[in-house]
XYZ file of C-alpha atoms in Angstrom:
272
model
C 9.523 -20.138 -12.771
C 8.303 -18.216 -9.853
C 4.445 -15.709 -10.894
C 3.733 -13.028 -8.522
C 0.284 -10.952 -8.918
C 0.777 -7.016 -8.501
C -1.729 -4.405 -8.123
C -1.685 -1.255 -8.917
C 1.244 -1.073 -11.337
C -0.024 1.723 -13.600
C 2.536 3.930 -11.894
C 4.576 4.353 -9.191
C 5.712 1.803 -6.820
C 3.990 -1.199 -7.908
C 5.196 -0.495 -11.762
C 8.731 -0.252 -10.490
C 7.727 -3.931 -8.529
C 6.318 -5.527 -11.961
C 9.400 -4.133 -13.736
C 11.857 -5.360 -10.459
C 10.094 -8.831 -11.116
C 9.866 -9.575 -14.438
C 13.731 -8.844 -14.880
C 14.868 -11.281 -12.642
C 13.064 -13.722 -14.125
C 9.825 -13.801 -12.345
C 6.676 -14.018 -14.518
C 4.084 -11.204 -13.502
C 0.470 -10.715 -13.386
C 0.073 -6.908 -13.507
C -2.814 -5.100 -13.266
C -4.095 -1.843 -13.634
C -7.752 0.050 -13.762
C -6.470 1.286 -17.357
C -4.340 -1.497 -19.566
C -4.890 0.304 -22.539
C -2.770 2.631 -21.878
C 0.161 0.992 -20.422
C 2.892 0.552 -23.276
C 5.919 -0.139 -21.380
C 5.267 -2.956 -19.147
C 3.450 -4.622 -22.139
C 6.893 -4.808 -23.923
C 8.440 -7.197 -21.169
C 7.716 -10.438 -22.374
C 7.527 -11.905 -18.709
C 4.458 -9.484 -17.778
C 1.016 -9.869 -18.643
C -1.191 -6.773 -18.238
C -4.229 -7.529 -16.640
C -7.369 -4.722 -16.335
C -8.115 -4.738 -12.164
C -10.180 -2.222 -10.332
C -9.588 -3.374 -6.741
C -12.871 -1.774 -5.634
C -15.203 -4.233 -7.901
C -14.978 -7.547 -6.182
C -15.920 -9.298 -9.681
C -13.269 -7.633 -11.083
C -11.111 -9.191 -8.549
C -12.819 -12.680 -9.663
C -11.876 -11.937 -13.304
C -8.367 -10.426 -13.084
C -7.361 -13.889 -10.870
C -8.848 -16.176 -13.322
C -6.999 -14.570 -16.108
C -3.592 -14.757 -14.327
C -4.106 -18.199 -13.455
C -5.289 -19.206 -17.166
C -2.491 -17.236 -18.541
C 0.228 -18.787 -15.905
C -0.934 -22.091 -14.538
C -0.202 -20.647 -10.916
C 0.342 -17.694 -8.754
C 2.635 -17.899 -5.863
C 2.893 -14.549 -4.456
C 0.195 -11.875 -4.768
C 1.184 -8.368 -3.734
C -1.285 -6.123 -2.551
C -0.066 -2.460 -3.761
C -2.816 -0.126 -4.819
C -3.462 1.747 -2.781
C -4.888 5.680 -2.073
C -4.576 8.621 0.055
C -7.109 10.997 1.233
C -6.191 13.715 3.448
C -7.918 16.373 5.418
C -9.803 17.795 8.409
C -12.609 14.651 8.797
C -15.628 17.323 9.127
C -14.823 18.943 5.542
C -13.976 16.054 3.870
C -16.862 14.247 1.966
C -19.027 11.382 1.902
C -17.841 9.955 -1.433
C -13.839 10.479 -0.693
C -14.232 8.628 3.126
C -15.976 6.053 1.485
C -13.653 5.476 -1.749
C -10.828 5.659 0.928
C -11.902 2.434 2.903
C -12.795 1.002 -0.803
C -9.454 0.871 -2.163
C -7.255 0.380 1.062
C -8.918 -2.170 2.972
C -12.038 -3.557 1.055
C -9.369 -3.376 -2.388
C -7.719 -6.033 0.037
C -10.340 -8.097 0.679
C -11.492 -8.125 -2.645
C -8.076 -9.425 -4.248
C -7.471 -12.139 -1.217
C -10.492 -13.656 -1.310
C -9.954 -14.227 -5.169
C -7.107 -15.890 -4.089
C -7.886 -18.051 -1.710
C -9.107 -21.041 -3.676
C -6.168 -21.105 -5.767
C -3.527 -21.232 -3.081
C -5.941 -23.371 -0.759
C -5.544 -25.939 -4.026
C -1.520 -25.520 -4.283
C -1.297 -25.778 -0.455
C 0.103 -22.564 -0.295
C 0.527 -19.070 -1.988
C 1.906 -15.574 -0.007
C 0.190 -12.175 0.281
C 2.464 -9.089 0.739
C 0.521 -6.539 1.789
C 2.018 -2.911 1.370
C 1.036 -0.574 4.410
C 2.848 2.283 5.868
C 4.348 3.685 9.115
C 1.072 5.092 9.632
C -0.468 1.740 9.721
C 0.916 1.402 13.826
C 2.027 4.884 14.203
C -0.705 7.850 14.226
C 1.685 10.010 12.161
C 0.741 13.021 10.326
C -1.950 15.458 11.322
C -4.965 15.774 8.784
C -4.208 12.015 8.055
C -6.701 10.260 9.875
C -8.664 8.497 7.370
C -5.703 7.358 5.677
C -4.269 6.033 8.935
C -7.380 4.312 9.426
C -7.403 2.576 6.498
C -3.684 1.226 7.279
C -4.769 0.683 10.946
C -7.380 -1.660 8.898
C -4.737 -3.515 6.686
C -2.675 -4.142 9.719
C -5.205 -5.873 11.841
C -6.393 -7.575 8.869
C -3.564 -8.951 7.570
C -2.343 -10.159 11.476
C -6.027 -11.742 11.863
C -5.516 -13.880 8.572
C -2.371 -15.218 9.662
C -4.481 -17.534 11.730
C -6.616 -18.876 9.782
C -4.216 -19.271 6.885
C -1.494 -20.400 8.629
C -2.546 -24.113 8.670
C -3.306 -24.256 4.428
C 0.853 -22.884 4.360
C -0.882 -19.153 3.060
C 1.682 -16.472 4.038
C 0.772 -13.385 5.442
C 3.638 -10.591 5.384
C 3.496 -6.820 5.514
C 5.655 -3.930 3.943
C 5.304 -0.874 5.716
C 7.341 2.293 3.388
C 7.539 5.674 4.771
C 7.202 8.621 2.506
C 8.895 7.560 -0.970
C 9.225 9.366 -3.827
C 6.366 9.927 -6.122
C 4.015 12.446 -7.250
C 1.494 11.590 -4.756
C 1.587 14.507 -2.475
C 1.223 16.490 -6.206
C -2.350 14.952 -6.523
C -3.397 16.371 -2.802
C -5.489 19.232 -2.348
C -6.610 19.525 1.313
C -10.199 19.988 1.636
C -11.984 23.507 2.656
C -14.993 25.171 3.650
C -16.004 28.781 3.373
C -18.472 28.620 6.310
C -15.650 26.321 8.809
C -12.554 28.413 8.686
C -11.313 26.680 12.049
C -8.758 24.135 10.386
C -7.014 27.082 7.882
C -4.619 27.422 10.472
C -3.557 23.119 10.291
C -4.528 23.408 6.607
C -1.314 25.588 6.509
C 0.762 23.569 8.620
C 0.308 20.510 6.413
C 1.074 22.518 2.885
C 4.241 23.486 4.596
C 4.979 19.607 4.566
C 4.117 18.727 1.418
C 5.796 22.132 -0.437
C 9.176 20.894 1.333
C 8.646 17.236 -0.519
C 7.898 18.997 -3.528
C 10.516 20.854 -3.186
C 12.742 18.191 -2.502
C 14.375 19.768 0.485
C 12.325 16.975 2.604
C 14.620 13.470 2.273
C 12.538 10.989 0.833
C 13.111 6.769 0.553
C 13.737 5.778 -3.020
C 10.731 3.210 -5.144
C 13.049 1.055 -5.414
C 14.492 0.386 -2.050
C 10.653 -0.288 -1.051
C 10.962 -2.809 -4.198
C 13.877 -4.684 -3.167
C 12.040 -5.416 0.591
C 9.105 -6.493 -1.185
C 11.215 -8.990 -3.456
C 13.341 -10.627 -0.265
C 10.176 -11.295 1.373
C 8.710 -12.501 -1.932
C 11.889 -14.746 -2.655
C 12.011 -15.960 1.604
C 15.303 -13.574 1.710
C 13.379 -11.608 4.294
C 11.239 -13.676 6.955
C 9.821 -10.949 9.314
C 6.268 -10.513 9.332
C 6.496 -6.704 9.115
C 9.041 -5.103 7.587
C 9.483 -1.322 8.027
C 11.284 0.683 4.936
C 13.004 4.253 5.371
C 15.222 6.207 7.490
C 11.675 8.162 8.137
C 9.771 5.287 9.355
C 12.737 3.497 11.437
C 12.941 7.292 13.288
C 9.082 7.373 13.980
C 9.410 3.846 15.423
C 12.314 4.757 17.315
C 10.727 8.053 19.116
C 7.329 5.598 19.376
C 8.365 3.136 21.468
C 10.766 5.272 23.335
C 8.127 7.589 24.343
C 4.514 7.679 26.366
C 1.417 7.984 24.222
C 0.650 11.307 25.138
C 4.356 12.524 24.660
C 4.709 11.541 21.334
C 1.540 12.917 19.919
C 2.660 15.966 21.398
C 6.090 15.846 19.856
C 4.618 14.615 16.128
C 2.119 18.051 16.353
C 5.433 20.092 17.356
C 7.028 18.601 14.428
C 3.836 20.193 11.841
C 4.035 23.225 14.111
């Protein structure tokens, strides 16, 4: 029997992986800042929950010592949590840039590096690392720190295939476009009463998010995303990358078909 190690799975995405897991007979480490207050995912007898805040690298230490004691071994470790800031850089502030780069990238770090004994000993082991379009493709206006942080998890993840490669450690990256959630319900766009100048793209972006609220913006189902991340789990699906959505194959598409400078200029007509 097959263990994969989720993060993240409170909600969203990586609950609908645990869940995707577990029922085909996978056992699965998932973890969550907040166990005690997960009830459903406890009830699946082939899921352990596990308390993980990516951001505490001794947390990271704990949480993979208790899903190896409770499992024997972890073969595939899938790197979901994950968080978005948006907004104009100069407004936003010190403690959101920073918790930004904590949870994407250093989050990352944190959970690999638990890892790497363990599959180093078993002579191999896999890390899916979830991404995004906007991890190669500057995408959205007011995004930059979140593309940054995906910019991050793509170079990272490319530079450890490397130095992994020879211990049989996959690398692999999933890279959804927008899916549906209730993450653009958590985002309030920074302001200033003294800098008025980005009201104007403030607007622009609430446009975008009101029409996925809304639902009159098309948006990739959970559990498409899931059933990527479980064919490159299972060896179904080989590619290093592996882009998910009608969304993201579109920005690809206009990226590589276009000059730099065009298509930044056609993604800001898009917000216009």
């Amino acid at each position: 029997m097959k263990t994969v190690f989720i993060t993240g799975t409170s909600t969203g995405l990586g609950r609908a992986a645990a869940l995707h897991f577990a029922n085909r007979g996978w056992q699965v480490a998932a973890t969550m800042r907040s166990p005690e207050k997960e009830t459903e995912l406890q009830q699946n007898p082939n899921i352990r929950v596990i308390p993980l805040d990516v951001t505490d690298p001794v947390q990271a230490q704990r949480a993979a010592a208790a899903a190896i004691e409770a499992f024997g071994k972890i073969d595939v470790v899938v790197n979901n949590a994950g968080h978005g800031i948006y907004g104009a850089l100069e407004l936003v502030s010190e403690e959101s840039i920073d918790h930004q780069y904590a949870v994407n990238v250093r989050g990352v770090i944190n959970v690999i590096r638990a890892f790497l004994p363990h599959f180093r000993a078993n002579s191999g082991g896999m890390f899916i690392n979830i991404s995004s379009y906007m991890g190669f493709l500057s995408a959205v206006p007011l995004g930059s720190l979140y593309n940054m942080s995906k910019f991050a998890l793509e170079g990272l993840t490319e530079g450890l295939y490397y130095e992994l490669k020879p211990y049989n450690i996959h690398l692999r990256l999933v890279q959804p476009g927008g899916f549906a959630s209730d993450f653009t319900n958590k985002i309030n766009l920074p302001t200033s009463g003294t800098i008025r100048d980005y009201d104007v793209v403030n607007a622009r972006l609430n446009k975008v998010f009101d029409a996925v609220k809304n639902k009159s913006y098309s948006l990739t189902q959970p559990q498409e995303i899931v059933e990527q991340i479980y064919a490159v789990a299972t060896g179904t699906n080989q590619e290093f990358r592996t882009p998910v959505g009608q969304d993201t194959a579109a920005m690809i598409a206009m990226r590589n078909s276009l000059p730099l400078a065009e298509y930044l200029e056609k993604i800001d007509a898009m917000y216009a």
